[in-house]
Amino acid sequence: MYLTPQHILIAGATGLTGEHLLDRLLSEPTVARVLAPTRRPLAAHPHLENPVGELQGLLPQ
């Protein structure tokens, strides 16, 4: 078990496996923040940061 809040980057959050993983991560009490860049917006959540756009455009940010 982690004692410090975890920050997670997830690629593929809109795919079948990624959607399930994202749901699990957002409900995990030790996960403080999930960064999930996608081409279309995800449902808002207090622990989710969801930059939207093409990956090449998001990389410089």
PDB file of C-alpha atoms in Angstrom, residues 18-55:
ATOM      1  CA  GLY A  18      -8.624   2.053 -20.414  1.00  0.00           C
ATOM      2  CA  GLU A  19     -12.180   2.972 -19.396  1.00  0.00           C
ATOM      3  CA  HIS A  20     -12.237   0.247 -16.755  1.00  0.00           C
ATOM      4  CA  LEU A  21      -8.768   1.154 -15.513  1.00  0.00           C
ATOM      5  CA  LEU A  22      -9.706   4.849 -15.307  1.00  0.00           C
ATOM      6  CA  ASP A  23     -12.829   4.037 -13.249  1.00  0.00           C
ATOM      7  CA  ARG A  24     -10.744   1.931 -10.847  1.00  0.00           C
ATOM      8  CA  LEU A  25      -8.052   4.592 -10.506  1.00  0.00           C
ATOM      9  CA  LEU A  26     -10.551   7.380  -9.832  1.00  0.00           C
ATOM     10  CA  SER A  27     -12.201   5.345  -7.069  1.00  0.00           C
ATOM     11  CA  GLU A  28      -8.877   4.430  -5.434  1.00  0.00           C
ATOM     12  CA  PRO A  29      -8.308   6.530  -2.287  1.00  0.00           C
ATOM     13  CA  THR A  30      -4.511   6.585  -2.704  1.00  0.00           C
ATOM     14  CA  VAL A  31      -4.703   8.147  -6.186  1.00  0.00           C
ATOM     15  CA  ALA A  32      -4.648  11.939  -5.910  1.00  0.00           C
ATOM     16  CA  ARG A  33      -4.571  12.783  -9.621  1.00  0.00           C
ATOM     17  CA  VAL A  34      -5.027  11.013 -12.951  1.00  0.00           C
ATOM     18  CA  LEU A  35      -3.769  12.694 -16.121  1.00  0.00           C
ATOM     19  CA  ALA A  36      -5.591  11.245 -19.136  1.00  0.00           C
ATOM     20  CA  PRO A  37      -5.011  13.065 -22.435  1.00  0.00           C
ATOM     21  CA  THR A  38      -7.718  12.170 -24.974  1.00  0.00           C
ATOM     22  CA  ARG A  39      -9.105  13.321 -28.321  1.00  0.00           C
ATOM     23  CA  ARG A  40     -12.604  13.723 -26.874  1.00  0.00           C
ATOM     24  CA  PRO A  41     -13.613  14.962 -23.411  1.00  0.00           C
ATOM     25  CA  LEU A  42     -14.167  12.562 -20.550  1.00  0.00           C
ATOM     26  CA  ALA A  43     -16.712  12.973 -17.771  1.00  0.00           C
ATOM     27  CA  ALA A  44     -15.539  15.465 -15.162  1.00  0.00           C
ATOM     28  CA  HIS A  45     -14.097  14.182 -11.893  1.00  0.00           C
ATOM     29  CA  PRO A  46     -12.262  16.084  -9.133  1.00  0.00           C
ATOM     30  CA  HIS A  47      -9.152  13.887  -9.476  1.00  0.00           C
ATOM     31  CA  LEU A  48      -9.097  13.840 -13.290  1.00  0.00           C
ATOM     32  CA  GLU A  49      -7.085  16.161 -15.504  1.00  0.00           C
ATOM     33  CA  ASN A  50      -8.186  15.631 -19.110  1.00  0.00           C
ATOM     34  CA  PRO A  51      -6.377  17.690 -21.754  1.00  0.00           C
ATOM     35  CA  VAL A  52      -8.323  17.285 -25.002  1.00  0.00           C
ATOM     36  CA  GLY A  53      -6.847  17.350 -28.502  1.00  0.00           C
ATOM     37  CA  GLU A  54      -4.397  15.585 -30.753  1.00  0.00           C
ATOM     38  CA  LEU A  55      -1.442  14.136 -28.859  1.00  0.00           C
TER      39      LEU A  55
END
